[in-house]
Short mmCIF file of C-alpha atoms in Angstrom, two decimals:
data_model
loop_
_atom_site.label_atom_id
_atom_site.label_comp_id
_atom_site.label_asym_id
_atom_site.label_seq_id
_atom_site.Cartn_x
_atom_site.Cartn_y
_atom_site.Cartn_z
CA MET A 1310 103.69 117.68 78.35
CA LYS A 1311 104.99 121.17 76.74
CA ILE A 1312 108.59 121.81 77.03
CA ASP A 1313 107.63 125.17 78.86
CA THR A 1314 106.08 123.13 81.47
CA ILE A 1315 108.69 120.33 81.77
CA ARG A 1316 110.96 122.90 82.37
CA ARG A 1317 109.09 124.69 85.11
CA HIS A 1318 108.69 121.29 87.11
CA PHE A 1319 112.57 121.52 87.30
CA ARG A 1320 112.53 124.82 88.06
CA GLU A 1321 110.14 124.39 90.73
CA ALA A 1322 112.10 120.83 91.89
CA TYR A 1323 115.53 122.92 92.29
CA ARG A 1324 113.66 125.46 94.34
CA GLY A 1325 112.33 122.81 96.56
CA ILE A 1326 115.58 121.57 96.88
CA VAL A 1327 117.30 125.06 97.44
CA LYS A 1328 114.20 126.32 99.72
CA ASN A 1329 115.22 123.63 102.25
CA SER A 1330 118.56 122.91 101.46
CA TRP A 1331 120.10 121.89 104.66
CA MET A 1332 117.05 119.15 105.10
CA SER A 1333 118.13 117.88 101.15
CA PHE A 1334 121.56 117.59 102.17
CA ALA A 1335 120.85 116.07 104.96
CA ALA A 1336 118.87 113.35 102.70
CA VAL A 1337 121.28 113.08 100.08
CA GLY A 1338 123.60 112.45 102.85
CA ALA A 1339 121.30 109.93 104.20
CA VAL A 1340 120.92 108.18 100.84
CA ALA A 1341 124.67 108.53 100.54
CA VAL A 1342 125.75 106.68 103.69
CA THR A 1343 122.53 104.15 103.20
CA LEU A 1344 123.50 103.69 99.62
CA MET A 1345 127.38 103.19 100.64
CA ILE A 1346 126.59 100.55 103.03
CA PHE A 1347 124.13 98.91 100.19
CA GLY A 1348 127.17 98.90 97.84
CA VAL A 1349 129.50 97.21 100.44
CA PHE A 1350 126.81 94.23 100.07
CA VAL A 1351 126.64 94.54 96.54
CA ILE A 1352 130.07 94.21 96.25
CA PHE A 1353 129.89 91.02 98.63
CA ALA A 1354 126.78 89.56 97.02
CA VAL A 1355 128.28 89.70 93.69
CA ASN A 1356 131.33 88.00 94.18
CA LEU A 1357 129.68 85.23 96.64
CA GLY A 1358 127.47 85.09 93.89
CA SER A 1359 130.22 84.12 91.40
CA ILE A 1360 132.01 81.61 94.15
CA THR A 1361 128.13 79.97 94.49
CA ASP A 1362 128.38 79.55 90.83
CA GLU A 1363 132.10 77.94 91.07
CA VAL A 1364 131.04 76.19 93.66
CA GLY A 1365 127.71 75.00 92.70
CA ASP A 1366 129.32 73.75 89.52
CA ASN A 1367 131.91 71.80 91.83
CA VAL A 1368 129.52 70.06 93.86
CA SER A 1369 130.46 66.20 93.27
CA MET A 1370 130.01 63.01 94.96
CA ASN A 1371 132.45 59.99 95.43
CA VAL A 1372 129.66 56.66 94.94
CA VAL A 1373 132.17 53.72 96.52
CA LEU A 1374 131.67 50.71 95.12
CA LYS A 1375 131.28 47.22 96.71
CA ASP A 1376 134.65 44.92 96.54
CA GLU A 1377 132.80 42.95 94.44
CA VAL A 1378 131.59 44.71 91.49
CA THR A 1379 133.91 43.47 88.64
CA LYS A 1380 135.06 46.28 86.45
CA GLU A 1381 132.46 45.26 83.52
CA GLN A 1382 129.51 45.62 85.97
CA ALA A 1383 130.93 48.86 87.03
CA THR A 1384 131.41 50.25 83.46
CA ALA A 1385 127.62 49.24 83.39
CA LEU A 1386 126.60 51.31 86.53
CA THR A 1387 128.31 54.51 85.65
CA THR A 1388 126.33 54.33 81.72
CA LYS A 1389 123.20 53.73 84.38
CA ILE A 1390 123.96 56.29 86.90
CA LYS A 1391 124.61 59.03 83.86
CA GLY A 1392 121.22 57.75 82.45
CA LEU A 1393 119.59 59.17 85.75
CA PRO A 1394 117.84 62.02 85.93
CA ASN A 1395 119.70 65.52 87.05
CA VAL A 1396 123.43 63.50 86.57
CA ASN A 1397 125.71 65.81 84.45
CA ASP A 1398 127.88 63.46 84.41
CA ALA A 1399 129.63 60.36 85.90
CA ARG A 1400 132.87 58.75 85.72
CA PHE A 1401 134.48 55.59 86.91
CA ILE A 1402 137.39 56.06 88.67
CA SER A 1403 139.43 52.61 89.26
CA LYS A 1404 141.34 51.58 91.91
CA ASP A 1405 144.50 52.44 90.70
CA GLU A 1406 143.72 55.88 88.98
CA GLY A 1407 142.27 56.82 92.66
CA VAL A 1408 146.03 56.29 93.42
CA ASP A 1409 147.00 59.08 90.63
CA GLU A 1410 144.34 61.37 91.61
CA VAL A 1411 145.42 61.36 95.79
CA LYS A 1412 149.27 61.58 94.75
CA LYS A 1413 148.19 64.95 92.32
CA ASN A 1414 146.14 66.75 94.81
CA LEU A 1415 147.92 65.89 98.06
CA LYS A 1416 151.54 66.47 99.07
CA ASP A 1417 151.83 64.30 101.66
CA ALA A 1418 154.69 62.22 101.22
CA ASP A 1419 154.17 60.05 104.42
CA PHE A 1420 150.74 59.54 103.27
CA THR A 1421 151.12 58.83 99.58
CA ARG A 1422 154.31 56.70 99.90
CA VAL A 1423 151.68 54.36 102.07
CA LEU A 1424 149.11 54.12 98.69
CA GLN A 1425 150.49 51.59 96.15
CA LYS A 1426 149.07 49.97 93.35
CA GLY A 1427 147.90 46.84 92.53
CA GLU A 1428 147.05 43.94 95.49
CA ASN A 1429 148.12 46.36 98.40
CA ASN A 1430 146.05 49.27 97.20
CA PHE A 1431 143.56 49.93 100.02
CA LEU A 1432 141.23 52.22 97.79
CA PRO A 1433 137.81 51.77 97.05
CA ASN A 1434 136.57 51.57 93.29
CA LEU A 1435 133.90 54.05 92.95
CA ILE A 1436 132.12 56.57 90.10
CA LYS A 1437 132.58 60.58 90.81
CA VAL A 1438 129.00 61.52 90.13
CA THR A 1439 128.39 65.05 89.13
CA PRO A 1440 124.68 66.20 89.89
CA LYS A 1441 123.07 69.00 87.47
CA ASN A 1442 123.40 71.71 90.36
CA VAL A 1443 123.83 71.33 94.09
CA SER A 1444 119.53 71.65 94.73
CA VAL A 1445 118.95 68.06 92.71
CA SER A 1446 122.30 66.82 94.59
CA LYS A 1447 120.10 65.09 97.46
CA GLY A 1448 117.79 63.03 95.30
CA VAL A 1449 120.57 62.18 92.99
CA GLU A 1450 122.37 60.80 96.01
CA GLN A 1451 119.33 58.80 96.80
CA ALA A 1452 118.79 57.59 93.17
CA VAL A 1453 122.01 56.05 93.25
CA LYS A 1454 122.02 54.54 96.53
CA GLY A 1455 119.43 52.24 95.83
CA LEU A 1456 121.33 50.91 92.86
CA GLU A 1457 122.95 47.33 93.62
CA GLY A 1458 126.91 47.15 94.16
CA ILE A 1459 126.79 50.46 96.09
CA GLU A 1460 128.34 50.24 99.12
CA SER A 1461 127.94 54.11 100.08
CA VAL A 1462 127.88 57.05 98.68
CA LYS A 1463 130.10 60.14 100.26
CA ASN A 1464 128.71 63.62 99.22
CA SER A 1465 131.33 66.62 99.44
CA ASN A 1466 129.84 68.14 102.46
CA THR A 1467 132.48 70.98 102.76
CA ALA A 1468 131.50 72.84 99.83
CA LYS A 1469 127.33 71.97 100.37
CA GLU A 1470 128.33 73.76 104.13
CA LEU A 1471 130.03 76.95 102.40
CA LEU A 1472 127.14 76.87 99.70
CA ASP A 1473 124.47 76.92 102.08
CA SER A 1474 126.41 79.48 104.29
CA VAL A 1475 126.73 81.64 101.36
CA LEU A 1476 123.13 81.87 100.39
CA LEU A 1477 122.13 82.62 103.79
CA PHE A 1478 124.76 85.18 103.90
CA LYS A 1479 122.88 86.35 100.57
CA ASN A 1480 120.00 86.11 101.66
CA ILE A 1481 120.97 88.63 104.67
CA ILE A 1482 122.45 90.66 103.22
CA LEU A 1483 119.13 91.38 100.59
CA VAL A 1484 116.73 91.83 103.79
CA PHE A 1485 119.13 94.32 105.50
CA GLY A 1486 119.68 95.93 102.06
CA VAL A 1487 115.48 96.16 101.68
CA GLY A 1488 115.58 97.53 105.01
CA LEU A 1489 118.34 100.84 104.86
CA ALA A 1490 116.43 101.36 101.26
CA VAL A 1491 113.46 101.61 103.01
CA LEU A 1492 114.95 103.68 105.73
CA ALA A 1493 116.39 106.17 103.02
CA ALA A 1494 113.15 106.33 101.34
CA PHE A 1495 111.75 107.60 104.38
CA LEU A 1496 114.04 110.21 105.04
CA ILE A 1497 113.29 111.42 101.14
CA SER A 1498 109.98 111.52 102.57
CA ASN A 1499 110.51 113.39 105.15
CA THR A 1500 112.04 116.05 102.90
CA ILE A 1501 109.32 116.15 100.42
CA LYS A 1502 106.39 116.60 103.02
CA LEU A 1503 108.58 119.83 104.01
CA THR A 1504 109.01 121.06 100.85
CA ILE A 1505 104.89 120.34 100.83
CA ILE A 1506 104.18 121.96 104.02
CA ALA A 1507 106.53 125.55 102.43
CA ARG A 1508 104.47 125.22 99.71
CA ARG A 1509 100.79 124.48 100.82
CA ARG A 1510 99.79 127.83 99.84
CA GLU A 1511 101.12 127.36 96.36
CA ILE A 1512 99.27 124.43 95.97
CA GLU A 1513 95.87 125.30 97.44
CA VAL A 1514 96.26 128.41 95.08
CA GLN A 1515 97.39 125.47 92.07
CA ARG A 1516 94.14 123.55 92.96
CA LEU A 1517 92.00 126.17 92.95
CA VAL A 1518 92.73 128.01 89.43
CA GLY A 1519 92.68 124.19 88.29
CA ALA A 1520 95.86 123.14 88.04
CA SER A 1521 96.20 119.01 87.06
CA ASN A 1522 97.02 116.98 89.81
CA TRP A 1523 99.60 115.60 88.02
CA PHE A 1524 100.86 119.21 87.01
CA ILE A 1525 100.62 119.41 91.01
CA ARG A 1526 102.85 116.04 91.99
CA TRP A 1527 105.48 116.48 89.48
CA PRO A 1528 108.05 118.99 91.05
CA PHE A 1529 108.11 116.66 94.10
CA PHE A 1530 108.54 113.67 92.30
CA ILE A 1531 111.39 115.42 90.65
CA GLU A 1532 112.31 116.82 93.78
CA GLY A 1533 112.78 112.86 95.62
CA GLY A 1534 114.68 111.50 92.50
CA PHE A 1535 117.32 114.28 92.50
CA ILE A 1536 118.04 113.36 96.13
CA GLY A 1537 118.25 109.97 95.35
CA PHE A 1538 120.16 110.59 92.27
CA VAL A 1539 122.51 112.70 93.85
CA GLY A 1540 123.10 110.04 96.88
CA SER A 1541 123.80 107.60 94.35
CA VAL A 1542 126.86 109.31 92.36
CA LEU A 1543 129.34 109.40 95.73
CA PRO A 1544 129.20 106.04 96.65
CA ILE A 1545 129.33 104.85 93.52
CA GLY A 1546 132.60 106.61 92.66
CA VAL A 1547 133.88 105.93 96.34
CA LEU A 1548 133.09 102.38 95.67
CA LEU A 1549 134.43 102.16 92.59
CA LEU A 1550 138.13 103.54 93.22
CA VAL A 1551 138.07 101.25 96.24
CA TYR A 1552 137.10 98.31 94.40
CA GLN A 1553 139.72 98.59 91.51
CA GLY A 1554 142.16 99.21 94.26
CA PHE A 1555 141.13 95.90 96.12
CA VAL A 1556 141.04 94.06 92.99
CA LYS A 1557 144.69 95.24 92.21
CA MET A 1558 145.94 94.46 95.80
CA ILE A 1559 144.75 90.68 95.78
CA SER A 1560 145.80 90.32 92.11
CA GLY A 1561 148.94 92.05 92.19
CA GLY A 1562 147.94 93.81 88.72
CA SER A 1563 145.97 90.65 87.23
CA GLN A 1564 142.64 89.65 88.05
CA ASN A 1565 142.80 86.02 88.86
CA THR A 1566 144.59 84.22 91.64
CA ASN A 1567 143.91 80.87 92.35
CA LEU A 1568 142.98 81.62 95.82
CA LEU A 1569 140.01 84.22 95.05
CA GLN A 1570 138.65 85.18 92.07
CA MET A 1571 137.06 88.21 92.33
CA VAL A 1572 134.42 89.59 89.89
CA GLY A 1573 136.39 92.06 87.46
CA PHE A 1574 136.31 95.55 87.73
CA ALA A 1575 134.19 96.55 84.76
CA ASP A 1576 131.65 93.67 85.82
CA MET A 1577 131.51 95.40 88.85
CA ALA A 1578 130.98 98.89 87.98
CA MET A 1579 128.31 98.00 85.98
CA TYR A 1580 126.81 95.99 88.89
CA LEU A 1581 126.97 99.09 91.29
CA THR A 1582 126.38 101.46 88.88
CA VAL A 1583 123.01 100.31 87.62
CA SER A 1584 122.00 98.86 91.35
CA ILE A 1585 122.83 101.56 93.49
CA LEU A 1586 121.73 104.47 90.65
CA GLY A 1587 118.47 102.34 90.11
CA ILE A 1588 117.71 102.09 93.91
CA GLY A 1589 118.60 105.67 94.64
CA ILE A 1590 116.39 107.17 91.73
CA PHE A 1591 113.71 104.30 92.77
CA ILE A 1592 113.85 105.28 96.82
CA GLY A 1593 114.05 109.07 95.78
CA VAL A 1594 110.52 108.74 94.12
CA PHE A 1595 109.16 105.94 96.08
CA GLY A 1596 109.62 108.76 99.32
CA SER A 1597 108.04 111.34 97.32
CA VAL A 1598 104.94 108.81 96.73
CA LEU A 1599 104.80 108.51 100.23
CA SER A 1600 104.69 111.84 101.57
CA ILE A 1601 102.69 113.14 98.53
CA ARG A 1602 99.80 110.42 99.40
CA ARG A 1603 99.86 111.65 102.67
CA PHE A 1604 100.44 115.17 102.86
CA LEU A 1605 99.32 116.73 99.21
CA LYS A 1606 95.49 116.62 99.78
CA ILE A 1607 94.42 117.28 95.72
CA MET B 177 74.18 128.44 84.85
CA ILE B 178 74.06 127.00 88.64
CA GLU B 179 71.55 124.54 89.64
CA MET B 180 71.12 123.14 93.06
CA HIS B 181 68.44 120.30 93.36
CA ASP B 182 67.75 119.46 97.08
CA VAL B 183 71.13 119.79 97.98
CA TRP B 184 72.21 118.35 101.25
CA LYS B 185 75.17 118.67 103.22
CA VAL B 186 76.03 116.83 106.02
CA TYR B 187 79.35 116.62 107.75
CA PRO B 188 80.67 113.60 109.32
CA ASN B 189 80.13 115.51 113.16
CA GLY B 190 76.59 115.28 112.11
CA ILE B 191 76.43 118.90 111.12
CA GLU B 192 73.65 119.34 108.55
CA ALA B 193 74.90 122.51 106.76
CA LEU B 194 72.69 122.37 104.24
CA ARG B 195 68.90 121.09 104.76
CA GLY B 196 67.55 120.67 101.19
CA VAL B 197 68.50 123.64 98.59
CA ASN B 198 66.52 124.37 95.55
CA ILE B 199 68.33 127.25 93.66
CA THR B 200 68.90 128.32 89.90
CA ILE B 201 71.22 131.07 88.92
CA ASP B 202 71.56 132.39 85.59
CA THR B 203 74.29 133.14 83.47
CA GLY B 204 75.55 136.40 84.13
CA GLU B 205 73.60 137.07 87.77
CA PHE B 206 74.88 138.92 90.35
CA VAL B 207 73.21 137.17 93.44
CA TYR B 208 74.56 138.22 97.44
CA VAL B 209 74.50 135.52 99.45
CA VAL B 210 73.81 136.61 103.05
CA GLY B 211 72.75 135.12 106.35
CA PRO B 212 74.11 134.95 109.96
CA SER B 213 77.74 132.85 110.63
CA GLY B 214 77.14 129.17 110.75
CA ALA B 215 73.88 129.31 108.47
CA GLY B 216 75.45 127.40 105.80
CA LYS B 217 76.77 130.32 103.22
CA SER B 218 80.54 128.53 103.03
CA SER B 219 79.08 125.52 102.65
CA PHE B 220 76.42 126.21 99.42
CA ILE B 221 80.06 128.77 97.96
CA LYS B 222 82.34 125.16 98.52
CA LEU B 223 79.94 123.04 96.55
CA MET B 224 79.92 125.64 93.32
CA TYR B 225 83.52 125.38 93.19
CA ARG B 226 84.00 121.42 94.29
CA GLU B 227 85.73 121.67 97.15
CA GLU B 228 83.03 120.00 99.23
CA LYS B 229 80.79 117.10 97.49
CA PRO B 230 76.59 117.31 98.33
CA THR B 231 76.02 114.56 100.30
CA SER B 232 72.74 113.66 98.20
CA GLY B 233 71.26 116.11 95.42
CA VAL B 234 72.66 117.52 92.66
CA VAL B 235 74.82 120.61 91.76
CA LEU B 236 75.55 121.21 88.30
CA ILE B 237 77.91 123.88 86.75
CA ASN B 238 76.49 124.63 83.13
CA GLY B 239 74.70 120.82 83.06
CA VAL B 240 77.90 119.03 84.51
CA ASN B 241 76.95 117.21 87.90
CA VAL B 242 79.88 118.13 90.32
CA LYS B 243 79.60 114.79 91.99
CA ARG B 244 80.13 112.84 89.22
CA VAL B 245 82.95 114.11 88.10
CA ARG B 246 86.18 112.30 88.27
CA ASP B 247 88.51 113.60 90.37
CA TRP B 248 91.05 113.93 87.47
CA LYS B 249 88.69 115.85 85.63
CA ILE B 250 88.19 118.74 88.34
CA PRO B 251 90.74 120.83 87.34
CA HIS B 252 88.84 121.61 84.38
CA LEU B 253 85.99 122.32 86.34
CA ARG B 254 87.34 124.56 88.46
CA ARG B 255 89.10 126.34 85.28
CA LYS B 256 85.60 127.95 84.56
CA ILE B 257 85.24 129.08 87.93
CA GLY B 258 87.32 132.08 89.84
CA VAL B 259 87.23 132.19 93.51
CA VAL B 260 87.97 135.25 95.55
CA PHE B 261 88.75 134.81 99.29
CA GLN B 262 88.49 137.16 102.75
CA ASP B 263 92.15 136.80 103.08
CA TYR B 264 93.00 137.37 99.59
CA LYS B 265 95.65 134.13 99.50
CA LEU B 266 98.03 135.67 97.16
CA LEU B 267 101.57 134.10 97.57
CA PRO B 268 103.85 136.49 99.21
CA HIS B 269 107.38 135.96 97.76
CA MET B 270 105.63 136.40 94.35
CA SER B 271 105.29 140.30 92.98
CA ALA B 272 101.21 141.27 91.53
CA TYR B 273 102.67 140.40 88.28
CA ASP B 274 103.58 136.75 89.17
CA ASN B 275 100.36 136.00 91.01
CA VAL B 276 98.35 136.36 88.24
CA ALA B 277 101.11 134.31 85.85
CA PHE B 278 101.09 131.28 88.30
CA ALA B 279 97.72 131.04 87.56
CA LEU B 280 97.94 130.82 83.63
CA GLU B 281 101.21 128.86 84.43
CA ALA B 282 99.02 126.30 86.13
CA VAL B 283 96.54 125.88 83.67
CA GLU B 284 99.78 125.24 81.29
CA VAL B 285 99.11 128.26 78.92
CA PRO B 286 101.83 128.82 76.18
CA THR B 287 104.49 131.30 77.79
CA LYS B 288 103.79 133.64 74.99
CA GLN B 289 100.35 134.57 75.77
CA ILE B 290 101.05 135.05 79.62
CA GLN B 291 102.47 138.44 79.71
CA PRO B 292 99.78 140.04 77.41
CA ARG B 293 96.99 138.42 79.36
CA VAL B 294 98.54 139.33 82.76
CA GLU B 295 99.02 142.89 82.21
CA GLU B 296 95.54 143.12 80.75
CA ALA B 297 93.90 141.44 84.04
CA LEU B 298 96.14 143.67 85.65
CA GLU B 299 95.20 146.65 84.20
CA LEU B 300 91.31 145.87 84.63
CA VAL B 301 92.04 145.70 88.37
CA GLY B 302 93.59 149.01 88.16
CA LEU B 303 97.07 148.31 89.04
CA SER B 304 98.90 148.71 86.03
CA ASP B 305 101.49 150.76 87.63
CA ARG B 306 101.88 148.58 90.83
CA MET B 307 103.00 144.68 88.72
CA LYS B 308 106.18 144.61 90.25
CA ALA B 309 104.94 145.44 94.03
CA LEU B 310 104.83 142.28 96.24
CA PRO B 311 101.79 141.77 98.62
CA SER B 312 103.47 143.08 101.21
CA GLN B 313 104.17 146.43 99.71
CA LEU B 314 99.92 147.04 99.08
CA SER B 315 97.21 147.86 100.13
CA GLY B 316 94.67 145.25 101.66
CA GLY B 317 92.38 146.99 98.93
CA GLU B 318 95.23 146.12 95.79
CA GLN B 319 96.21 142.62 97.40
CA GLN B 320 92.40 142.00 96.74
CA ARG B 321 92.46 143.29 92.88
CA VAL B 322 95.27 141.01 92.50
CA SER B 323 93.83 138.40 93.73
CA ILE B 324 90.77 139.48 91.55
CA ALA B 325 92.59 139.62 88.26
CA ARG B 326 94.05 136.06 89.22
CA ALA B 327 90.37 134.87 89.43
CA ILE B 328 89.51 136.37 86.26
CA VAL B 329 92.87 135.97 84.16
CA ASN B 330 92.06 132.28 82.87
CA ASN B 331 88.71 134.15 81.35
CA PRO B 332 86.40 132.29 84.08
CA GLY B 333 82.62 132.01 83.45
CA PHE B 334 81.54 132.25 87.02
CA ILE B 335 83.14 134.60 90.03
CA ILE B 336 82.73 132.64 93.37
CA ALA B 337 83.79 135.33 96.41
CA ASP B 338 83.67 134.23 99.69
CA GLU B 339 83.55 137.75 101.76
CA PRO B 340 85.77 139.41 99.53
CA THR B 341 85.58 142.59 101.75
CA GLY B 342 85.72 141.40 104.59
CA ASN B 343 88.83 142.53 105.74
CA LEU B 344 88.73 146.02 104.39
CA ASP B 345 87.52 149.22 104.56
CA PRO B 346 84.59 150.83 103.39
CA GLU B 347 86.14 152.56 100.86
CA ASN B 348 88.53 149.84 99.53
CA SER B 349 85.52 147.67 100.06
CA TRP B 350 83.33 150.02 97.67
CA ASP B 351 86.36 149.98 95.26
CA ILE B 352 85.73 145.99 95.06
CA MET B 353 82.38 145.99 94.54
CA TYR B 354 82.34 148.23 91.44
CA LEU B 355 85.20 146.18 90.41
CA LEU B 356 82.87 142.86 90.45
CA GLU B 357 80.68 145.19 89.45
CA GLU B 358 82.10 145.98 86.59
CA ILE B 359 83.07 141.92 85.54
CA ASN B 360 79.39 141.61 85.99
CA MET B 361 78.84 143.55 83.20
CA ARG B 362 81.41 142.09 80.84
CA GLY B 363 79.42 138.33 80.99
CA THR B 364 80.55 137.07 83.90
CA THR B 365 77.93 135.14 86.66
CA VAL B 366 79.00 136.83 90.38
CA VAL B 367 78.36 134.41 93.41
CA MET B 368 78.99 136.80 96.55
CA ALA B 369 78.70 135.43 100.19
CA THR B 370 78.27 138.80 102.57
CA HIS B 371 78.22 140.52 105.82
CA ASN B 372 78.31 143.62 104.22
CA LYS B 373 74.78 145.26 104.65
CA GLU B 374 75.60 148.94 103.24
CA ILE B 375 77.09 147.19 100.20
CA VAL B 376 73.75 144.56 99.55
CA ASN B 377 71.45 147.36 100.36
CA THR B 378 72.67 150.15 97.84
CA MET B 379 73.51 147.83 94.98
CA ARG B 380 69.81 145.83 94.98
CA GLN B 381 70.97 142.74 93.21
CA ARG B 382 69.54 139.05 93.64
CA VAL B 383 69.59 138.10 97.66
CA ILE B 384 69.46 134.52 98.32
CA ALA B 385 69.47 134.14 101.94
CA ILE B 386 70.33 131.24 104.34
CA GLU B 387 69.64 130.33 107.71
CA GLN B 388 70.39 126.82 109.54
CA GLY B 389 70.57 124.96 106.02
CA ILE B 390 67.61 126.31 104.56
CA VAL B 391 66.89 128.84 102.01
CA VAL B 392 64.45 131.34 103.55
CA ARG B 393 64.45 134.33 101.32
CA ASP B 394 65.61 134.75 97.41
CA GLU B 395 64.17 138.24 96.04
CA ILE B 396 65.49 140.60 92.93
CA GLY B 397 66.68 143.41 94.18
CA GLY B 398 66.25 142.30 97.67
CA GLU B 399 67.80 143.89 101.15
CA TYR B 400 70.54 142.67 103.63
CA GLY B 401 67.48 141.57 105.74
CA TYR B 402 69.71 141.46 109.41
CA GLU B 403 70.75 143.86 112.05
CA ASP B 404 74.91 142.53 111.99
#
């Protein structure tokens, strides 16, 4: 394509936006609002994603051994479990080691006082098994249950439930986000339709004198893409400012706390900019395509 | 050269606009297409610039079968044909100059060539001094001359005119006819659908008469042949 032609396409796209300035403004506003909501979801999704990864890594199960299992047998069982498919790690925790671990994790003085090593230790011997990921944990549990000397398998249900709800939430966000994007695309499509109607005479003349179909279409693509682009810039700016403030507030200056580990500002800036800008331009062009296909009879 | 071999045009509502038309128009000819309203003249004209496709039969423009031309190649076919309409189809917000330049921009003519070619076309139609005028500031005859300038600026081999004098008074109609005659003298084939009895009977060119979709008369130096 010649430079003159490219310049002309941009000029025509600009003319279309200015001519329907109120409708373009409304479309930009609609895209901005849509992408703002979408961006909030992206922030949630990215942060939930990082939590999911963390939780997913920590889904382990406690394999309780029968009382009659000796230490040698327990060691042999541990090695056997380690060799099972989809098992990342298996570690034997004896009754006494169990006492130390419970005391380390729990600060409840009354409870820890009754825990004693030796003869009166009521904790079982167990093997802590870490599957490769949460999706294979059920299979690992079944495989371990089939082995000899196993009393029961206690799964970390809280982690699994949290994980399930996070995944569900992520899917809801995805569906909602796609719905919003489609809505914005229709708004842009409507704006482009107005431009096409306003220019139907020009298009008719262009066809008659032999303009190529792409020559006629390009300004509308650019117009849609530009509306999508402008509609993306505002939400990106606002969301990044808010996120930066939020990260600072939560972490009190540092980005890590023990309670909540948020995705860093730089990473989030990249996720937000790429996803919102990409989706903004995509729905802009997609909106144009919808109108071009329906109303531009060339 | 334009050829039609056993061309039928049947619209989806069942109307048979053309029924077995056979015609050959040689390069450089001037042809009037006449007939009552609804006889099929417009369909005949539209087939030539591929606004319509024949339902059956073959339409050849310089040997190219227009029915077989792929959609993306149609613009290249249209560049060889200039079309003039009764309602001029000018862009109201553009000056006479810009209306003509628009046709060159649309086919991506280099910017440097646009100005001399537009000025030459407007000079040929006698509007050198009205280049900056908007269509609303021009008379009907002048507007039609701008539309002719737009049709010839790409140096097409054919001019297809659908009732070009339909909206004009007799004086302006004659100006347009002299202009089309001059363009024809320079070697461009002109095919013109018209209801103007006086013009056809005075100019004495080839006349193709269509009635109910059939060519009923085709004579060199013919007359209009109808009372309206």
